[in-house]
């Protein structure tokens, strides 16, 4: 049995106001070809299908067209999809009756009173497989959590245990899905929504228990193993979601079962449709250095080759008031999707701190960073942010995340 694990497609995302429809479509077309090439039996998508709870119609059409095309090419293929924290549980659930006609199983939310709803017994051409399709777990979905540091983790474990209890036959392969932040996972610095509050980031690998033979996770954008376990993995995003992810090796994961045993796990690397360029790669540059780098930047002139994304890093102490005009002049003949300028302050220790050019960029700062800046400016420039204020903000962010996805 051949299983392909992917996640975090974020269909409908705008990249610095640039439409990514062609990128998404290029990935989906590649994925269909990859499924055919490996002759997959099962595709599992571990959440964040869409970038927002209200995706554009074009994004939904892309998903449905992909499923239709995949089934045309591989009639025996089964697909299992769970909702992530970016997705609307209701929107995912609404499509269930339609998608069932294409052997596609979707789970938008977990009901603690009906844990059997997340358990899917899938009959592939190579045998049966149990899928515990656990979507992103909101506090309201689970048994009452307490205020202790590990309260959320215990509730997550209870949710999985209650689902495992619904399995009729554990002698066949068991795959557990999830969309969460496992302890120790590498997180992208500027594109993964912070859901690491109230114990959200203290999910250890042991919450998944001994029942599953493979754990297919989503939410973290970097492909990685959890707790150094080959069979507990994030597949990561199929393309960069930010400039911080420009060096990620984007992939899907192919798991091959021989009976209940995993015979192999391999990474299938996703080709980069559009390049992501940050100038300079480290630190900042003077205006003259940036203009020289832009003049020297060699880019394909073939109109068939997609334009790369380009973002510039300018020294914070640059005082030339004409810097925007000069950069625009240097960019005049460049086939790029320009993604703006960020100010960079270089410290004596060699560290860099990103500063933003004007208030129009303030939405690119993390909420916690904004709170810290406000506290230093309004209250105390030397003292660290009080834990009580941080906890209060994090509680609000969780509530907003849950409301967006409901």
Short mmCIF file of C-alpha atoms in Angstrom, two decimals:
data_model
loop_
_atom_site.label_atom_id
_atom_site.label_comp_id
_atom_site.label_asym_id
_atom_site.label_seq_id
_atom_site.Cartn_x
_atom_site.Cartn_y
_atom_site.Cartn_z
CA UNK A 1 0.00 0.00 0.00
CA UNK A 2 1.39 3.38 -1.04
CA UNK A 3 0.40 6.46 0.92
CA UNK A 4 1.32 10.07 0.08
CA UNK A 5 1.33 12.57 2.94
CA UNK A 6 1.08 16.31 2.30
CA UNK A 7 -0.28 19.38 4.11
CA UNK A 8 -0.45 23.16 4.33
CA UNK A 9 -1.34 24.01 0.74
CA UNK A 10 -2.77 27.40 1.76
CA UNK A 11 -4.74 27.73 -1.47
CA UNK A 12 -5.79 31.31 -2.06
CA UNK A 13 -2.79 32.89 -0.35
CA UNK A 14 -1.51 36.22 -1.61
CA UNK A 15 2.28 36.57 -1.38
CA UNK A 16 2.97 40.23 -0.57
CA UNK A 17 -0.15 41.10 -2.59
CA UNK A 18 0.92 38.93 -5.53
CA UNK A 19 -1.57 36.30 -6.64
CA UNK A 20 -0.20 32.75 -6.29
CA UNK A 21 -2.86 30.94 -8.30
CA UNK A 22 -0.38 29.75 -10.95
CA UNK A 23 2.03 28.47 -8.29
CA UNK A 24 -0.72 26.54 -6.55
CA UNK A 25 -1.89 25.10 -9.84
CA UNK A 26 1.66 24.10 -10.81
CA UNK A 27 1.96 22.18 -7.53
CA UNK A 28 -1.42 20.48 -7.92
CA UNK A 29 -0.56 19.45 -11.49
CA UNK A 30 2.79 18.10 -10.29
CA UNK A 31 1.08 16.24 -7.44
CA UNK A 32 -1.30 14.47 -9.83
CA UNK A 33 1.69 13.36 -11.89
CA UNK A 34 3.53 12.25 -8.76
CA UNK A 35 0.55 10.23 -7.55
CA UNK A 36 0.39 8.51 -10.91
CA UNK A 37 4.14 7.89 -11.01
CA UNK A 38 4.25 6.21 -7.59
CA UNK A 39 0.86 4.58 -8.24
CA UNK A 40 -0.51 5.81 -4.92
CA UNK A 41 -3.39 4.14 -3.13
CA UNK A 42 -4.07 6.91 -0.61
CA UNK A 43 -3.46 10.65 -0.37
CA UNK A 44 -3.68 12.28 3.06
CA UNK A 45 -3.74 16.07 3.47
CA UNK A 46 -3.10 17.19 7.05
CA UNK A 47 -4.85 20.53 7.18
CA UNK A 48 -4.62 24.14 6.03
CA UNK A 49 -6.02 23.39 2.62
CA UNK A 50 -6.91 27.07 2.37
CA UNK A 51 -5.08 30.13 3.62
CA UNK A 52 -8.16 31.71 5.19
CA UNK A 53 -11.50 30.58 6.56
CA UNK A 54 -13.16 32.38 3.63
CA UNK A 55 -11.03 31.46 0.61
CA UNK A 56 -11.72 32.92 -2.84
CA UNK A 57 -13.94 30.85 -5.13
CA UNK A 58 -10.92 30.19 -7.36
CA UNK A 59 -9.17 28.39 -4.49
CA UNK A 60 -12.13 26.11 -3.84
CA UNK A 61 -12.41 25.41 -7.55
CA UNK A 62 -8.73 24.45 -7.60
CA UNK A 63 -9.26 21.89 -4.86
CA UNK A 64 -12.28 20.30 -6.50
CA UNK A 65 -10.66 20.28 -9.94
CA UNK A 66 -7.57 18.62 -8.45
CA UNK A 67 -9.65 15.87 -6.81
CA UNK A 68 -11.52 15.27 -10.06
CA UNK A 69 -8.29 15.09 -12.07
CA UNK A 70 -6.57 12.82 -9.54
CA UNK A 71 -9.49 10.40 -9.64
CA UNK A 72 -9.56 10.43 -13.45
CA UNK A 73 -5.89 9.48 -13.53
CA UNK A 74 -6.04 7.06 -10.59
CA UNK A 75 -9.57 5.63 -10.22
CA UNK A 76 -8.50 3.50 -7.25
CA UNK A 77 -7.14 6.51 -5.27
CA UNK A 78 -8.66 7.47 -1.91
CA UNK A 79 -8.15 10.93 -0.38
CA UNK A 80 -8.48 11.98 3.28
CA UNK A 81 -8.48 15.69 4.20
CA UNK A 82 -8.65 17.35 7.63
CA UNK A 83 -9.19 20.99 8.54
CA UNK A 84 -6.30 23.02 9.89
CA UNK A 85 -6.32 26.17 12.00
CA UNK A 86 -6.53 28.33 8.86
CA UNK A 87 -9.54 26.42 7.55
CA UNK A 88 -13.22 26.83 8.34
CA UNK A 89 -14.50 23.61 9.88
CA UNK A 90 -17.99 24.33 8.53
CA UNK A 91 -16.72 24.97 5.01
CA UNK A 92 -14.76 21.71 5.02
CA UNK A 93 -17.75 19.76 6.36
CA UNK A 94 -20.18 21.28 3.86
CA UNK A 95 -18.34 19.68 0.95
CA UNK A 96 -18.49 16.19 2.49
CA UNK A 97 -21.53 14.76 0.57
CA UNK A 98 -20.10 15.87 -2.78
CA UNK A 99 -16.56 14.71 -2.16
CA UNK A 100 -17.67 11.28 -0.96
CA UNK A 101 -18.60 10.58 -4.58
CA UNK A 102 -14.89 10.89 -5.40
CA UNK A 103 -13.68 8.57 -2.58
CA UNK A 104 -12.60 11.69 -0.69
CA UNK A 105 -13.17 11.77 3.06
CA UNK A 106 -13.12 15.14 4.85
CA UNK A 107 -13.22 15.96 8.56
CA UNK A 108 -13.70 19.54 9.69
CA UNK A 109 -14.05 19.20 13.44
CA UNK A 110 -13.81 16.75 16.32
CA UNK A 111 -16.90 16.09 18.45
CA UNK A 112 -15.88 14.69 21.82
CA UNK A 113 -19.27 12.98 22.08
CA UNK A 114 -18.89 11.29 18.69
CA UNK A 115 -15.22 10.36 18.35
CA UNK A 116 -16.14 7.72 15.77
CA UNK A 117 -16.70 10.48 13.22
CA UNK A 118 -12.95 11.05 12.82
CA UNK A 119 -12.23 7.35 12.23
CA UNK A 120 -12.26 6.34 8.56
CA UNK A 121 -11.93 2.72 7.48
CA UNK A 122 -10.64 2.97 3.93
CA UNK A 123 -10.62 0.01 1.58
CA UNK A 124 -7.79 0.37 -0.89
CA UNK A 125 -6.94 -2.10 -3.65
CA UNK A 126 -4.11 -3.36 -1.38
CA UNK A 127 -6.23 -3.82 1.71
CA UNK A 128 -7.90 -1.93 4.52
CA UNK A 129 -6.38 0.94 6.47
CA UNK A 130 -7.64 2.82 9.53
CA UNK A 131 -7.33 6.60 9.33
CA UNK A 132 -7.74 8.62 12.53
CA UNK A 133 -8.45 11.91 10.76
CA UNK A 134 -8.05 14.30 13.70
CA UNK A 135 -8.50 17.94 12.57
CA UNK A 136 -7.14 21.00 14.33
CA UNK A 137 -8.39 20.73 17.90
CA UNK A 138 -9.94 23.82 19.42
CA UNK A 139 -10.48 23.96 23.16
CA UNK A 140 -14.27 23.83 22.69
CA UNK A 141 -13.94 20.53 20.79
CA UNK A 142 -12.34 18.60 23.61
CA UNK A 143 -12.97 17.50 27.16
CA UNK A 144 -12.56 20.29 29.70
CA UNK A 145 -8.95 21.44 29.94
CA UNK A 146 -7.49 22.78 33.16
CA UNK A 147 -5.14 25.69 33.66
CA UNK A 148 -2.06 23.56 34.24
CA UNK A 149 0.77 23.75 31.73
CA UNK A 150 0.02 20.30 30.31
CA UNK A 151 -3.77 20.58 30.42
CA UNK A 152 -4.14 21.05 26.69
CA UNK A 153 -1.74 18.20 25.94
CA UNK A 154 -3.76 15.86 28.18
CA UNK A 155 -6.96 16.88 26.40
CA UNK A 156 -5.35 16.17 23.03
CA UNK A 157 -4.25 12.75 24.23
CA UNK A 158 -7.78 12.03 25.46
CA UNK A 159 -9.15 12.99 22.05
CA UNK A 160 -6.80 10.57 20.28
CA UNK A 161 -7.41 7.81 22.82
CA UNK A 162 -11.17 8.15 22.41
CA UNK A 163 -10.75 7.86 18.65
CA UNK A 164 -8.47 4.82 18.94
CA UNK A 165 -11.14 3.15 21.08
CA UNK A 166 -13.42 3.18 18.02
CA UNK A 167 -11.05 1.03 15.96
CA UNK A 168 -12.47 -2.42 15.34
CA UNK A 169 -9.29 -3.97 13.95
CA UNK A 170 -5.80 -2.78 14.84
CA UNK A 171 -4.13 -5.62 12.96
CA UNK A 172 -4.41 -3.51 9.82
CA UNK A 173 -2.38 -0.31 9.32
CA UNK A 174 -3.37 2.67 11.45
CA UNK A 175 -2.52 6.20 10.31
CA UNK A 176 -3.16 9.09 12.69
CA UNK A 177 -3.49 12.59 11.25
CA UNK A 178 -3.13 15.84 13.15
CA UNK A 179 -2.73 19.58 12.78
CA UNK A 180 -0.82 20.98 15.75
CA UNK A 181 2.56 22.15 16.99
CA UNK A 182 4.56 19.24 18.35
CA UNK A 183 7.18 19.96 20.98
CA UNK A 184 10.55 20.88 19.53
CA UNK A 185 9.38 21.35 15.94
CA UNK A 186 11.11 24.05 13.91
CA UNK A 187 8.68 26.86 13.17
CA UNK A 188 8.91 29.47 10.43
CA UNK A 189 9.61 32.87 11.94
CA UNK A 190 7.05 34.89 10.02
CA UNK A 191 4.35 32.82 8.37
CA UNK A 192 2.99 30.18 10.74
CA UNK A 193 0.17 31.51 12.85
CA UNK A 194 1.04 31.39 16.51
CA UNK A 195 -1.17 28.80 18.18
CA UNK A 196 1.44 27.98 20.80
CA UNK A 197 -0.46 29.15 23.84
CA UNK A 198 -1.80 27.57 26.99
CA UNK A 199 0.15 24.38 26.32
CA UNK A 200 -0.45 24.35 22.55
CA UNK A 201 3.30 24.02 22.03
CA UNK A 202 3.80 21.29 24.64
CA UNK A 203 2.42 18.42 22.59
CA UNK A 204 4.92 15.61 22.95
CA UNK A 205 5.06 12.66 20.59
CA UNK A 206 3.72 10.40 23.32
CA UNK A 207 0.22 11.92 23.00
CA UNK A 208 -0.19 9.85 19.83
CA UNK A 209 0.35 6.64 21.79
CA UNK A 210 1.42 3.26 20.47
CA UNK A 211 -1.61 2.62 18.27
CA UNK A 212 -0.71 4.41 15.01
CA UNK A 213 1.85 2.98 12.63
CA UNK A 214 2.38 6.39 11.05
CA UNK A 215 1.48 9.90 12.25
CA UNK A 216 0.88 12.45 9.45
CA UNK A 217 1.11 15.98 10.80
CA UNK A 218 0.44 19.45 9.45
CA UNK A 219 0.88 23.05 10.65
CA UNK A 220 4.67 23.41 10.76
CA UNK A 221 5.93 24.49 7.36
CA UNK A 222 9.31 22.76 7.51
CA UNK A 223 9.35 19.06 6.62
CA UNK A 224 10.71 17.25 9.68
CA UNK A 225 10.53 14.24 11.95
CA UNK A 226 9.16 14.54 15.48
CA UNK A 227 11.15 13.18 18.43
CA UNK A 228 13.55 11.68 15.88
CA UNK A 229 10.86 9.15 14.99
CA UNK A 230 10.80 8.20 11.31
CA UNK A 231 7.08 7.45 11.51
CA UNK A 232 5.94 10.77 13.05
CA UNK A 233 6.38 13.53 10.48
CA UNK A 234 5.45 16.93 9.20
CA UNK A 235 5.38 16.96 5.41
CA UNK A 236 5.71 20.76 5.40
CA UNK A 237 4.41 23.18 2.80
CA UNK A 238 4.85 22.46 -0.92
CA UNK A 239 6.25 25.98 -1.57
CA UNK A 240 7.65 28.86 0.51
CA UNK A 241 5.05 30.75 2.48
CA UNK A 242 7.50 33.52 3.37
CA UNK A 243 11.06 34.61 2.70
CA UNK A 244 12.08 32.82 5.90
CA UNK A 245 11.20 29.56 4.14
CA UNK A 246 13.18 30.20 0.95
CA UNK A 247 15.74 27.49 1.75
CA UNK A 248 13.27 24.81 2.85
CA UNK A 249 13.32 21.55 0.92
CA UNK A 250 9.63 21.35 0.10
CA UNK A 251 8.30 17.85 -0.33
CA UNK A 252 5.57 15.30 0.05
CA UNK A 253 6.22 12.05 1.89
CA UNK A 254 5.70 8.60 0.39
CA UNK A 255 5.03 5.82 2.90
CA UNK A 256 4.92 2.23 1.71
CA UNK A 257 3.25 -0.45 3.81
CA UNK A 258 3.79 -4.18 3.59
CA UNK A 259 0.84 -5.45 5.54
CA UNK A 260 0.90 -3.49 8.80
CA UNK A 261 4.62 -2.81 8.63
CA UNK A 262 6.16 0.25 7.02
CA UNK A 263 8.63 -0.93 4.40
CA UNK A 264 9.93 2.51 3.38
CA UNK A 265 9.50 6.25 3.89
CA UNK A 266 10.88 8.56 1.20
CA UNK A 267 10.71 12.27 0.40
CA UNK A 268 9.43 13.34 -3.00
CA UNK A 269 10.74 16.87 -3.59
CA UNK A 270 8.42 19.49 -5.06
CA UNK A 271 9.93 21.54 -7.91
CA UNK A 272 10.13 25.28 -7.16
CA UNK A 273 7.79 27.08 -9.55
CA UNK A 274 8.94 30.57 -8.59
CA UNK A 275 12.26 31.52 -7.06
CA UNK A 276 12.37 33.56 -3.85
CA UNK A 277 15.23 36.07 -3.67
CA UNK A 278 16.28 38.11 -0.64
CA UNK A 279 18.99 40.77 -1.16
CA UNK A 280 21.26 40.59 0.68
CA UNK A 281 20.90 37.09 2.11
CA UNK A 282 22.19 38.20 5.53
CA UNK A 283 22.06 41.54 7.28
CA UNK A 284 21.34 44.76 5.44
CA UNK A 285 23.01 46.75 2.69
CA UNK A 286 23.56 50.39 1.87
CA UNK A 287 21.48 51.99 -0.85
CA UNK A 288 24.42 51.98 -3.27
CA UNK A 289 25.12 48.31 -2.54
CA UNK A 290 21.48 47.40 -3.17
CA UNK A 291 21.36 49.30 -6.45
CA UNK A 292 24.61 47.64 -7.58
CA UNK A 293 23.24 44.22 -6.61
CA UNK A 294 20.05 44.88 -8.58
CA UNK A 295 21.98 46.00 -11.66
CA UNK A 296 24.08 42.81 -11.42
CA UNK A 297 21.10 40.55 -10.81
CA UNK A 298 20.80 38.13 -13.72
CA UNK A 299 17.27 36.95 -14.38
CA UNK A 300 15.80 34.81 -17.16
CA UNK A 301 14.33 36.99 -19.89
CA UNK A 302 12.13 34.21 -21.25
CA UNK A 303 8.54 35.32 -20.67
CA UNK A 304 7.56 31.69 -20.18
CA UNK A 305 9.68 31.46 -17.02
CA UNK A 306 7.75 32.75 -13.97
CA UNK A 307 9.02 35.96 -12.41
CA UNK A 308 10.78 35.41 -9.06
CA UNK A 309 9.78 37.13 -5.85
CA UNK A 310 12.28 39.74 -4.69
CA UNK A 311 12.59 41.48 -1.34
CA UNK A 312 15.30 43.95 -0.34
CA UNK A 313 17.00 44.59 3.00
CA UNK A 314 18.20 48.14 3.54
CA UNK A 315 20.38 49.32 6.41
CA UNK A 316 18.31 51.13 9.01
CA UNK A 317 20.79 54.01 9.16
CA UNK A 318 20.42 54.79 5.44
CA UNK A 319 19.42 58.46 5.28
CA UNK A 320 19.03 59.11 1.54
CA UNK A 321 15.45 60.40 1.16
CA UNK A 322 15.45 59.31 -2.49
CA UNK A 323 16.02 55.64 -1.71
CA UNK A 324 12.63 54.49 -3.01
CA UNK A 325 13.06 56.34 -6.30
CA UNK A 326 16.58 55.00 -6.80
CA UNK A 327 15.51 51.43 -6.09
CA UNK A 328 12.56 51.76 -8.46
CA UNK A 329 14.99 52.96 -11.13
CA UNK A 330 17.25 49.96 -10.52
CA UNK A 331 14.24 47.66 -10.78
CA UNK A 332 12.87 49.21 -13.97
CA UNK A 333 14.04 46.48 -16.36
CA UNK A 334 13.88 43.54 -13.96
CA UNK A 335 11.31 40.78 -14.44
CA UNK A 336 10.45 40.29 -10.78
CA UNK A 337 7.51 40.38 -8.43
CA UNK A 338 8.73 43.06 -6.04
CA UNK A 339 7.88 42.33 -2.41
CA UNK A 340 9.06 45.52 -0.75
CA UNK A 341 11.91 46.79 1.37
CA UNK A 342 12.63 46.01 4.99
CA UNK A 343 14.90 48.05 7.23
CA UNK A 344 17.59 46.05 8.99
CA UNK A 345 19.49 47.15 12.07
CA UNK A 346 22.86 45.44 12.53
CA UNK A 347 23.97 45.07 16.14
CA UNK A 348 27.55 45.05 17.37
CA UNK A 349 27.22 41.33 18.02
CA UNK A 350 26.39 40.70 14.38
CA UNK A 351 22.71 39.99 15.01
CA UNK A 352 20.10 41.67 12.84
CA UNK A 353 16.78 43.14 13.85
CA UNK A 354 14.13 43.82 11.24
CA UNK A 355 12.54 47.25 11.33
CA UNK A 356 9.72 48.31 9.04
CA UNK A 357 9.76 51.38 6.86
CA UNK A 358 6.35 52.84 7.74
CA UNK A 359 3.08 52.07 9.48
CA UNK A 360 1.68 50.48 6.33
CA UNK A 361 3.95 47.52 7.16
CA UNK A 362 2.85 47.18 10.76
CA UNK A 363 0.56 44.25 9.91
CA UNK A 364 3.67 42.22 9.10
CA UNK A 365 4.81 42.33 12.72
CA UNK A 366 3.76 39.53 15.05
CA UNK A 367 1.20 40.63 17.67
CA UNK A 368 3.61 39.77 20.49
CA UNK A 369 6.31 41.92 18.89
CA UNK A 370 3.88 44.83 18.65
CA UNK A 371 2.95 44.45 22.32
CA UNK A 372 6.60 44.35 23.36
CA UNK A 373 7.35 47.49 21.33
CA UNK A 374 4.36 49.31 22.81
CA UNK A 375 5.30 48.28 26.35
CA UNK A 376 8.86 49.53 25.96
CA UNK A 377 7.69 52.83 24.50
CA UNK A 378 4.72 53.52 26.80
CA UNK A 379 5.59 51.80 30.08
CA UNK A 380 9.18 50.72 30.67
CA UNK A 381 11.96 50.74 28.10
CA UNK A 382 14.23 48.47 30.16
CA UNK A 383 11.98 45.88 31.76
CA UNK A 384 10.81 42.76 29.90
CA UNK A 385 7.15 42.34 29.01
CA UNK A 386 5.25 41.03 32.07
CA UNK A 387 4.09 37.43 31.81
CA UNK A 388 0.54 38.47 32.69
CA UNK A 389 0.30 40.75 29.65
CA UNK A 390 1.80 38.12 27.37
CA UNK A 391 -0.66 35.50 28.65
CA UNK A 392 -3.59 37.88 28.14
CA UNK A 393 -2.58 38.56 24.53
CA UNK A 394 -2.09 34.87 23.81
CA UNK A 395 -5.56 34.09 25.17
CA UNK A 396 -7.05 36.67 22.81
CA UNK A 397 -5.12 35.25 19.85
CA UNK A 398 -6.41 31.74 20.56
CA UNK A 399 -9.98 33.04 20.77
CA UNK A 400 -9.57 34.85 17.44
CA UNK A 401 -8.07 31.74 15.81
CA UNK A 402 -10.96 29.60 17.02
CA UNK A 403 -13.55 32.13 15.85
CA UNK A 404 -11.95 32.43 12.38
CA UNK A 405 -11.98 28.70 11.92
CA UNK A 406 -15.50 28.08 13.20
#
